[in-house]
Amino acid sequence: MYKIFKFENISDAAPLMDKKAFDYIQECQTEGFECFDDFDLLAFDFYDVKSDKRDTAKLMIYFDKIGLFFFCENDFMESKVTKTLNELNLQPLSSPAHILYLFFARILKGDINFLQNFEQTLSDEEDFILSNANNLDTKQMINRRKELLRLKRYYSQLSSIFDELCENENRIVSPAYVRRFSALKSRSERYLNTVVNLQEIISQLREAYQSQLAIRQNDLMQLFT
Protein backbone atom coordinates (compact mmCIF):
# COMPACT_ATOMS: atom_id res chain seq x y z
CA MET A 1 0.00 0.00 0.00
CA TYR A 2 1.20 3.48 -0.79
CA LYS A 3 -0.34 6.92 -0.39
CA ILE A 4 0.64 10.43 -1.47
CA PHE A 5 0.02 13.52 0.63
CA LYS A 6 0.97 17.18 0.48
CA PHE A 7 2.46 18.76 3.57
CA GLU A 8 -0.64 20.95 3.92
CA ASN A 9 -2.85 17.84 4.01
CA ILE A 10 -0.62 15.79 6.26
CA SER A 11 -3.43 15.23 8.77
CA ASP A 12 -5.09 12.88 6.25
CA ALA A 13 -2.38 10.33 7.06
CA ALA A 14 -3.22 10.23 10.78
CA PRO A 15 -5.72 7.31 10.60
CA LEU A 16 -3.21 5.19 8.68
CA MET A 17 -0.38 5.04 11.21
CA ASP A 18 0.53 4.91 14.85
CA LYS A 19 -0.18 8.17 16.70
CA LYS A 20 3.41 8.58 17.94
CA ALA A 21 4.73 8.09 14.41
CA PHE A 22 2.25 10.58 13.00
CA ASP A 23 3.00 13.18 15.69
CA TYR A 24 6.68 12.95 14.80
CA ILE A 25 6.05 13.18 11.05
CA GLN A 26 3.73 16.14 11.50
CA GLU A 27 6.66 18.24 12.70
CA CYS A 28 8.22 17.91 9.19
CA GLN A 29 11.69 18.35 10.70
CA THR A 30 13.25 15.19 9.31
CA GLU A 31 16.47 15.57 7.35
CA GLY A 32 18.20 12.59 5.76
CA PHE A 33 17.33 9.27 7.36
CA GLU A 34 15.89 8.28 10.73
CA CYS A 35 15.44 4.68 11.84
CA PHE A 36 12.80 3.68 14.42
CA ASP A 37 11.74 0.31 15.82
CA ASP A 38 8.82 -0.15 13.45
CA PHE A 39 9.43 2.29 10.59
CA ASP A 40 11.95 4.38 8.71
CA LEU A 41 11.59 8.04 7.91
CA LEU A 42 13.63 9.67 5.19
CA ALA A 43 13.67 13.10 3.58
CA PHE A 44 15.64 14.83 0.86
CA ASP A 45 15.47 17.77 -1.53
CA PHE A 46 14.41 16.31 -4.86
CA TYR A 47 16.14 17.70 -7.94
CA ASP A 48 14.81 16.66 -11.34
CA VAL A 49 17.70 16.89 -13.80
CA LYS A 50 15.38 15.86 -16.64
CA SER A 51 13.12 18.89 -16.13
CA ASP A 52 13.64 22.42 -17.39
CA LYS A 53 12.86 23.59 -13.86
CA ARG A 54 15.89 23.79 -11.62
CA ASP A 55 14.14 24.24 -8.29
CA THR A 56 14.35 21.67 -5.52
CA ALA A 57 11.41 20.43 -3.46
CA LYS A 58 11.40 18.46 -0.23
CA LEU A 59 10.08 14.92 -0.23
CA MET A 60 9.54 12.99 3.02
CA ILE A 61 8.84 9.26 2.96
CA TYR A 62 7.41 7.07 5.73
CA PHE A 63 8.18 3.38 5.26
CA ASP A 64 7.24 0.27 7.27
CA LYS A 65 6.51 -3.37 6.48
CA ILE A 66 2.96 -2.74 5.25
CA GLY A 67 2.78 0.93 4.24
CA LEU A 68 4.62 3.55 2.23
CA PHE A 69 3.58 7.20 2.44
CA PHE A 70 4.98 10.08 0.39
CA PHE A 71 4.70 13.59 1.84
CA CYS A 72 5.27 16.31 -0.76
CA GLU A 73 6.21 19.93 -0.16
CA ASN A 74 4.32 21.40 -3.12
CA ASP A 75 2.27 20.69 -6.26
CA PHE A 76 5.38 20.04 -8.36
CA MET A 77 6.60 17.36 -5.96
CA GLU A 78 3.17 15.76 -5.68
CA SER A 79 2.86 15.67 -9.47
CA LYS A 80 6.33 14.17 -9.86
CA VAL A 81 5.73 11.42 -7.31
CA THR A 82 2.31 10.59 -8.76
CA LYS A 83 3.65 10.44 -12.32
CA THR A 84 6.63 8.30 -11.31
CA LEU A 85 4.54 5.77 -9.40
CA ASN A 86 1.98 5.55 -12.22
CA GLU A 87 4.80 4.74 -14.66
CA LEU A 88 5.83 1.72 -12.57
CA ASN A 89 2.68 -0.30 -13.36
CA LEU A 90 2.66 -1.68 -9.82
CA GLN A 91 0.86 -4.87 -8.90
CA PRO A 92 -1.80 -4.68 -6.15
CA LEU A 93 0.28 -6.79 -3.75
CA SER A 94 3.61 -5.02 -4.31
CA SER A 95 5.47 -4.68 -1.02
CA PRO A 96 6.52 -1.25 0.31
CA ALA A 97 10.19 -2.17 -0.13
CA HIS A 98 9.56 -3.13 -3.75
CA ILE A 99 7.71 0.10 -4.49
CA LEU A 100 10.35 2.22 -2.76
CA TYR A 101 13.15 0.54 -4.68
CA LEU A 102 11.38 0.97 -8.03
CA PHE A 103 10.59 4.60 -7.21
CA PHE A 104 14.23 5.50 -6.56
CA ALA A 105 15.44 3.48 -9.54
CA ARG A 106 12.98 5.37 -11.72
CA ILE A 107 13.93 8.87 -10.60
CA LEU A 108 17.62 8.07 -11.15
CA LYS A 109 17.04 6.61 -14.61
CA GLY A 110 18.63 8.74 -17.32
CA ASP A 111 20.68 10.90 -14.96
CA ILE A 112 23.94 9.56 -16.38
CA ASN A 113 22.94 10.85 -19.83
CA PHE A 114 22.37 14.30 -18.38
CA LEU A 115 25.77 14.25 -16.66
CA GLN A 116 27.53 13.08 -19.82
CA ASN A 117 25.88 15.87 -21.83
CA PHE A 118 26.92 18.34 -19.13
CA GLU A 119 30.50 17.14 -19.45
CA GLN A 120 30.41 17.49 -23.25
CA THR A 121 29.08 21.04 -22.90
CA LEU A 122 31.97 21.95 -20.62
CA SER A 123 34.41 20.43 -23.10
CA ASP A 124 32.94 22.57 -25.89
CA GLU A 125 33.16 25.65 -23.71
CA GLU A 126 36.80 24.92 -22.99
CA ASP A 127 37.54 24.96 -26.74
CA PHE A 128 35.65 28.25 -27.01
CA ILE A 129 37.60 29.80 -24.13
CA LEU A 130 40.94 28.93 -25.67
CA SER A 131 39.96 30.59 -28.94
CA ASN A 132 37.70 33.47 -27.89
CA ALA A 133 37.89 34.29 -24.18
CA ASN A 134 36.71 37.88 -24.61
CA ASN A 135 33.20 36.74 -25.50
CA LEU A 136 32.72 34.12 -22.78
CA ASP A 137 29.38 34.24 -20.97
CA THR A 138 30.66 34.32 -17.38
CA LYS A 139 27.11 34.40 -15.99
CA GLN A 140 26.45 31.06 -17.63
CA MET A 141 29.56 29.62 -16.02
CA ILE A 142 28.39 30.82 -12.61
CA ASN A 143 24.99 29.18 -13.19
CA ARG A 144 26.70 25.91 -14.08
CA ARG A 145 28.67 26.03 -10.84
CA LYS A 146 25.45 26.56 -8.88
CA GLU A 147 23.77 23.67 -10.65
CA LEU A 148 26.67 21.36 -9.84
CA LEU A 149 26.45 22.36 -6.19
CA ARG A 150 22.75 21.42 -6.15
CA LEU A 151 23.51 18.12 -7.88
CA LYS A 152 26.27 17.35 -5.41
CA ARG A 153 23.93 17.90 -2.47
CA TYR A 154 21.19 15.85 -4.15
CA TYR A 155 23.32 12.78 -4.84
CA SER A 156 25.00 13.07 -1.43
CA GLN A 157 21.59 12.90 0.24
CA LEU A 158 20.51 9.89 -1.82
CA SER A 159 23.77 8.05 -1.22
CA SER A 160 23.38 8.56 2.53
CA ILE A 161 19.76 7.35 2.45
CA PHE A 162 20.64 4.21 0.50
CA ASP A 163 23.49 3.54 2.92
CA GLU A 164 21.10 3.69 5.88
CA LEU A 165 18.56 1.47 4.12
CA CYS A 166 21.31 -1.10 3.61
CA GLU A 167 22.21 -0.94 7.31
CA ASN A 168 18.61 -2.01 7.94
CA GLU A 169 18.86 -1.78 11.72
CA ASN A 170 15.16 -2.47 12.32
CA ARG A 171 15.04 -5.33 9.78
CA ILE A 172 12.21 -3.77 7.78
CA VAL A 173 13.96 -4.46 4.47
CA SER A 174 14.43 -8.06 3.33
CA PRO A 175 17.95 -9.24 2.32
CA ALA A 176 16.93 -9.29 -1.34
CA TYR A 177 16.02 -5.59 -1.26
CA VAL A 178 19.06 -4.70 0.81
CA ARG A 179 21.10 -5.87 -2.18
CA ARG A 180 18.96 -3.78 -4.52
CA PHE A 181 19.34 -0.66 -2.41
CA SER A 182 23.07 -1.37 -2.30
CA ALA A 183 23.09 -1.23 -6.10
CA LEU A 184 21.30 2.14 -5.97
CA LYS A 185 23.87 3.35 -3.45
CA SER A 186 26.68 2.44 -5.85
CA ARG A 187 24.89 4.22 -8.69
CA SER A 188 24.30 7.41 -6.71
CA GLU A 189 27.95 7.41 -5.60
CA ARG A 190 29.08 7.12 -9.23
CA TYR A 191 26.89 10.09 -10.10
CA LEU A 192 28.27 12.01 -7.13
CA ASN A 193 31.84 11.31 -8.24
CA THR A 194 30.96 12.48 -11.74
CA VAL A 195 29.61 15.75 -10.33
CA VAL A 196 32.79 16.26 -8.31
CA ASN A 197 34.84 15.73 -11.49
CA LEU A 198 32.65 18.25 -13.31
CA GLN A 199 33.29 20.76 -10.55
CA GLU A 200 37.00 20.31 -11.09
CA ILE A 201 36.51 20.91 -14.81
CA ILE A 202 34.63 24.14 -14.02
CA SER A 203 37.55 25.28 -11.86
CA GLN A 204 39.95 24.51 -14.70
CA LEU A 205 37.75 26.46 -17.11
CA ARG A 206 37.87 29.50 -14.83
CA GLU A 207 41.65 29.25 -14.67
CA ALA A 208 41.87 28.90 -18.45
CA TYR A 209 39.56 31.87 -18.91
CA GLN A 210 41.59 34.07 -16.56
CA SER A 211 44.81 32.96 -18.23
CA GLN A 212 43.50 33.83 -21.68
CA LEU A 213 42.34 37.23 -20.47
CA ALA A 214 45.76 37.90 -18.96
CA ILE A 215 47.46 36.99 -22.24
CA ARG A 216 45.20 39.30 -24.24
CA GLN A 217 45.62 42.15 -21.76
CA ASN A 218 49.39 41.70 -21.93
CA ASP A 219 49.27 41.78 -25.73
CA LEU A 220 47.25 45.02 -25.62
CA MET A 221 49.71 46.62 -23.20
CA GLN A 222 52.61 45.73 -25.46
CA LEU A 223 50.73 47.16 -28.45
CA PHE A 224 50.08 50.46 -26.66
CA THR A 225 53.67 50.61 -25.47
mmCIF file of N, CA and C in Angstrom, residues 102-168:
data_model
loop_
_atom_site.group_PDB
_atom_site.id
_atom_site.type_symbol
_atom_site.label_atom_id
_atom_site.label_comp_id
_atom_site.label_asym_id
_atom_site.label_seq_id
_atom_site.Cartn_x
_atom_site.Cartn_y
_atom_site.Cartn_z
ATOM 1 N N LEU A 102 11.712 0.600 -6.658
ATOM 2 C CA LEU A 102 11.375 0.973 -8.027
ATOM 3 C C LEU A 102 11.260 2.485 -8.183
ATOM 4 N N PHE A 103 10.728 3.144 -7.161
ATOM 5 C CA PHE A 103 10.587 4.604 -7.205
ATOM 6 C C PHE A 103 11.954 5.270 -7.345
ATOM 7 N N PHE A 104 12.900 4.894 -6.499
ATOM 8 C CA PHE A 104 14.228 5.498 -6.562
ATOM 9 C C PHE A 104 14.951 5.131 -7.857
ATOM 10 N N ALA A 105 14.806 3.887 -8.285
ATOM 11 C CA ALA A 105 15.445 3.481 -9.536
ATOM 12 C C ALA A 105 14.906 4.306 -10.704
ATOM 13 N N ARG A 106 13.605 4.601 -10.640
ATOM 14 C CA ARG A 106 12.976 5.367 -11.721
ATOM 15 C C ARG A 106 13.460 6.812 -11.759
ATOM 16 N N ILE A 107 13.543 7.447 -10.587
ATOM 17 C CA ILE A 107 13.931 8.866 -10.600
ATOM 18 C C ILE A 107 15.408 9.041 -10.952
ATOM 19 N N LEU A 108 16.202 7.984 -10.776
ATOM 20 C CA LEU A 108 17.622 8.069 -11.147
ATOM 21 C C LEU A 108 17.863 7.679 -12.607
ATOM 22 N N LYS A 109 16.868 7.072 -13.231
ATOM 23 C CA LYS A 109 17.037 6.613 -14.608
ATOM 24 C C LYS A 109 17.284 7.790 -15.551
ATOM 25 N N GLY A 110 18.327 7.702 -16.337
ATOM 26 C CA GLY A 110 18.635 8.740 -17.318
ATOM 27 C C GLY A 110 19.539 9.836 -16.803
ATOM 28 N N ASP A 111 19.831 9.844 -15.503
ATOM 29 C CA ASP A 111 20.678 10.904 -14.964
ATOM 30 C C ASP A 111 22.077 10.859 -15.553
ATOM 31 N N ILE A 112 22.574 9.667 -15.839
ATOM 32 C CA ILE A 112 23.935 9.563 -16.376
ATOM 33 C C ILE A 112 24.022 10.237 -17.741
ATOM 34 N N ASN A 113 22.946 10.175 -18.523
ATOM 35 C CA ASN A 113 22.943 10.847 -19.833
ATOM 36 C C ASN A 113 23.035 12.358 -19.654
ATOM 37 N N PHE A 114 22.306 12.872 -18.670
ATOM 38 C CA PHE A 114 22.370 14.303 -18.375
ATOM 39 C C PHE A 114 23.787 14.706 -17.986
ATOM 40 N N LEU A 115 24.422 13.923 -17.131
ATOM 41 C CA LEU A 115 25.770 14.252 -16.664
ATOM 42 C C LEU A 115 26.785 14.163 -17.797
ATOM 43 N N GLN A 116 26.618 13.198 -18.679
ATOM 44 C CA GLN A 116 27.528 13.079 -19.823
ATOM 45 C C GLN A 116 27.360 14.259 -20.778
ATOM 46 N N ASN A 117 26.121 14.697 -20.988
ATOM 47 C CA ASN A 117 25.881 15.871 -21.834
ATOM 48 C C ASN A 117 26.453 17.129 -21.194
ATOM 49 N N PHE A 118 26.350 17.202 -19.872
ATOM 50 C CA PHE A 118 26.917 18.336 -19.129
ATOM 51 C C PHE A 118 28.430 18.377 -19.345
ATOM 52 N N GLU A 119 29.049 17.215 -19.264
ATOM 53 C CA GLU A 119 30.500 17.135 -19.451
ATOM 54 C C GLU A 119 30.894 17.552 -20.866
ATOM 55 N N GLN A 120 30.111 17.124 -21.860
ATOM 56 C CA GLN A 120 30.406 17.490 -23.247
ATOM 57 C C GLN A 120 30.268 18.995 -23.446
ATOM 58 N N THR A 121 29.265 19.593 -22.808
ATOM 59 C CA THR A 121 29.076 21.041 -22.900
ATOM 60 C C THR A 121 30.286 21.780 -22.347
ATOM 61 N N LEU A 122 30.793 21.313 -21.209
ATOM 62 C CA LEU A 122 31.973 21.948 -20.615
ATOM 63 C C LEU A 122 33.196 21.793 -21.521
ATOM 64 N N SER A 123 33.299 20.647 -22.176
ATOM 65 C CA SER A 123 34.411 20.432 -23.101
ATOM 66 C C SER A 123 34.335 21.408 -24.276
ATOM 67 N N ASP A 124 33.119 21.615 -24.794
ATOM 68 C CA ASP A 124 32.937 22.565 -25.894
ATOM 69 C C ASP A 124 33.269 23.985 -25.443
ATOM 70 N N GLU A 125 32.886 24.311 -24.213
ATOM 71 C CA GLU A 125 33.161 25.653 -23.706
ATOM 72 C C GLU A 125 34.660 25.869 -23.490
ATOM 73 N N GLU A 126 35.356 24.800 -23.148
ATOM 74 C CA GLU A 126 36.804 24.922 -22.994
ATOM 75 C C GLU A 126 37.458 25.288 -24.327
ATOM 76 N N ASP A 127 37.009 24.634 -25.408
ATOM 77 C CA ASP A 127 37.538 24.961 -26.737
ATOM 78 C C ASP A 127 37.240 26.421 -27.083
ATOM 79 N N PHE A 128 36.040 26.876 -26.721
ATOM 80 C CA PHE A 128 35.654 28.251 -27.011
ATOM 81 C C PHE A 128 36.526 29.236 -26.231
ATOM 82 N N ILE A 129 36.787 28.912 -24.972
ATOM 83 C CA ILE A 129 37.598 29.797 -24.134
ATOM 84 C C ILE A 129 38.987 29.978 -24.724
ATOM 85 N N LEU A 130 39.573 28.882 -25.160
ATOM 86 C CA LEU A 130 40.939 28.933 -25.668
ATOM 87 C C LEU A 130 41.041 29.729 -26.968
ATOM 88 N N SER A 131 39.914 29.876 -27.665
ATOM 89 C CA SER A 131 39.962 30.590 -28.944
ATOM 90 C C SER A 131 39.323 31.977 -28.893
ATOM 91 N N ASN A 132 38.471 32.222 -27.862
ATOM 92 C CA ASN A 132 37.701 33.466 -27.886
ATOM 93 C C ASN A 132 37.274 33.870 -26.479
ATOM 94 N N ALA A 133 38.214 34.037 -25.588
ATOM 95 C CA ALA A 133 37.892 34.290 -24.180
ATOM 96 C C ALA A 133 37.142 35.597 -23.963
ATOM 97 N N ASN A 134 37.340 36.571 -24.824
ATOM 98 C CA ASN A 134 36.713 37.879 -24.607
ATOM 99 C C ASN A 134 35.189 37.818 -24.639
ATOM 100 N N ASN A 135 34.656 36.833 -25.345
ATOM 101 C CA ASN A 135 33.203 36.743 -25.501
ATOM 102 C C ASN A 135 32.563 35.658 -24.639
ATOM 103 N N LEU A 136 33.265 35.167 -23.636
ATOM 104 C CA LEU A 136 32.718 34.121 -22.785
ATOM 105 C C LEU A 136 31.583 34.667 -21.921
ATOM 106 N N ASP A 137 30.516 33.874 -21.818
ATOM 107 C CA ASP A 137 29.383 34.236 -20.965
ATOM 108 C C ASP A 137 29.701 33.786 -19.536
ATOM 109 N N THR A 138 30.262 34.680 -18.744
ATOM 110 C CA THR A 138 30.664 34.322 -17.381
ATOM 111 C C THR A 138 29.449 34.027 -16.494
ATOM 112 N N LYS A 139 28.318 34.667 -16.774
ATOM 113 C CA LYS A 139 27.106 34.403 -15.990
ATOM 114 C C LYS A 139 26.675 32.959 -16.159
ATOM 115 N N GLN A 140 26.802 32.451 -17.375
ATOM 116 C CA GLN A 140 26.451 31.057 -17.629
ATOM 117 C C GLN A 140 27.366 30.115 -16.853
ATOM 118 N N MET A 141 28.630 30.447 -16.766
ATOM 119 C CA MET A 141 29.562 29.616 -16.019
ATOM 120 C C MET A 141 29.194 29.596 -14.531
ATOM 121 N N ILE A 142 28.796 30.739 -14.005
ATOM 122 C CA ILE A 142 28.385 30.820 -12.606
ATOM 123 C C ILE A 142 27.143 29.953 -12.373
ATOM 124 N N ASN A 143 26.200 29.997 -13.316
ATOM 125 C CA ASN A 143 24.992 29.180 -13.194
ATOM 126 C C ASN A 143 25.321 27.694 -13.221
ATOM 127 N N ARG A 144 26.299 27.320 -14.025
ATOM 128 C CA ARG A 144 26.702 25.914 -14.077
ATOM 129 C C ARG A 144 27.319 25.475 -12.748
ATOM 130 N N ARG A 145 28.088 26.345 -12.142
ATOM 131 C CA ARG A 145 28.674 26.032 -10.837
ATOM 132 C C ARG A 145 27.574 25.833 -9.795
ATOM 133 N N LYS A 146 26.558 26.684 -9.826
ATOM 134 C CA LYS A 146 25.453 26.557 -8.877
ATOM 135 C C LYS A 146 24.683 25.255 -9.098
ATOM 136 N N GLU A 147 24.493 24.896 -10.360
ATOM 137 C CA GLU A 147 23.772 23.666 -10.654
ATOM 138 C C GLU A 147 24.547 22.450 -10.161
ATOM 139 N N LEU A 148 25.844 22.465 -10.320
ATOM 140 C CA LEU A 148 26.667 21.358 -9.843
ATOM 141 C C LEU A 148 26.634 21.259 -8.318
ATOM 142 N N LEU A 149 26.563 22.382 -7.645
ATOM 143 C CA LEU A 149 26.446 22.359 -6.187
ATOM 144 C C LEU A 149 25.132 21.706 -5.760
ATOM 145 N N ARG A 150 24.044 22.041 -6.471
ATOM 146 C CA ARG A 150 22.752 21.422 -6.149
ATOM 147 C C ARG A 150 22.786 19.918 -6.434
ATOM 148 N N LEU A 151 23.397 19.535 -7.540
ATOM 149 C CA LEU A 151 23.505 18.118 -7.878
ATOM 150 C C LEU A 151 24.346 17.363 -6.853
ATOM 151 N N LYS A 152 25.411 17.988 -6.402
ATOM 152 C CA LYS A 152 26.273 17.347 -5.409
ATOM 153 C C LYS A 152 25.491 17.079 -4.125
ATOM 154 N N ARG A 153 24.733 18.072 -3.688
ATOM 155 C CA ARG A 153 23.932 17.898 -2.472
ATOM 156 C C ARG A 153 22.863 16.830 -2.678
ATOM 157 N N TYR A 154 22.244 16.816 -3.840
ATOM 158 C CA TYR A 154 21.188 15.848 -4.148
ATOM 159 C C TYR A 154 21.712 14.419 -4.090
ATOM 160 N N TYR A 155 22.791 14.141 -4.813
ATOM 161 C CA TYR A 155 23.323 12.779 -4.838
ATOM 162 C C TYR A 155 23.949 12.393 -3.502
ATOM 163 N N SER A 156 24.472 13.355 -2.770
ATOM 164 C CA SER A 156 24.998 13.069 -1.433
ATOM 165 C C SER A 156 23.881 12.605 -0.503
ATOM 166 N N GLN A 157 22.739 13.290 -0.572
ATOM 167 C CA GLN A 157 21.589 12.903 0.241
ATOM 168 C C GLN A 157 21.109 11.495 -0.108
ATOM 169 N N LEU A 158 20.992 11.213 -1.409
ATOM 170 C CA LEU A 158 20.511 9.892 -1.823
ATOM 171 C C LEU A 158 21.489 8.799 -1.422
ATOM 172 N N SER A 159 22.768 9.044 -1.594
ATOM 173 C CA SER A 159 23.771 8.051 -1.215
ATOM 174 C C SER A 159 23.688 7.731 0.268
ATOM 175 N N SER A 160 23.499 8.757 1.087
ATOM 176 C CA SER A 160 23.379 8.563 2.532
ATOM 177 C C SER A 160 22.122 7.772 2.879
ATOM 178 N N ILE A 161 21.010 8.075 2.211
ATOM 179 C CA ILE A 161 19.757 7.353 2.454
ATOM 180 C C ILE A 161 19.892 5.881 2.087
ATOM 181 N N PHE A 162 20.473 5.601 0.925
ATOM 182 C CA PHE A 162 20.643 4.208 0.502
ATOM 183 C C PHE A 162 21.573 3.458 1.465
ATOM 184 N N ASP A 163 22.567 4.147 1.959
ATOM 185 C CA ASP A 163 23.490 3.545 2.916
ATOM 186 C C ASP A 163 22.744 3.118 4.185
ATOM 187 N N GLU A 164 21.867 3.995 4.670
ATOM 188 C CA GLU A 164 21.103 3.687 5.877
ATOM 189 C C GLU A 164 20.099 2.563 5.621
ATOM 190 N N LEU A 165 19.478 2.551 4.451
ATOM 191 C CA LEU A 165 18.562 1.471 4.116
ATOM 192 C C LEU A 165 19.280 0.125 4.092
ATOM 193 N N CYS A 166 20.513 0.137 3.641
ATOM 194 C CA CYS A 166 21.307 -1.098 3.610
ATOM 195 C C CYS A 166 21.729 -1.540 5.010
ATOM 196 N N GLU A 167 21.915 -0.588 5.906
ATOM 197 C CA GLU A 167 22.212 -0.937 7.305
ATOM 198 C C GLU A 167 21.039 -1.704 7.914
ATOM 199 N N ASN A 168 19.815 -1.248 7.615
ATOM 200 C CA ASN A 168 18.609 -2.011 7.939
ATOM 201 C C ASN A 168 18.561 -2.424 9.413
#
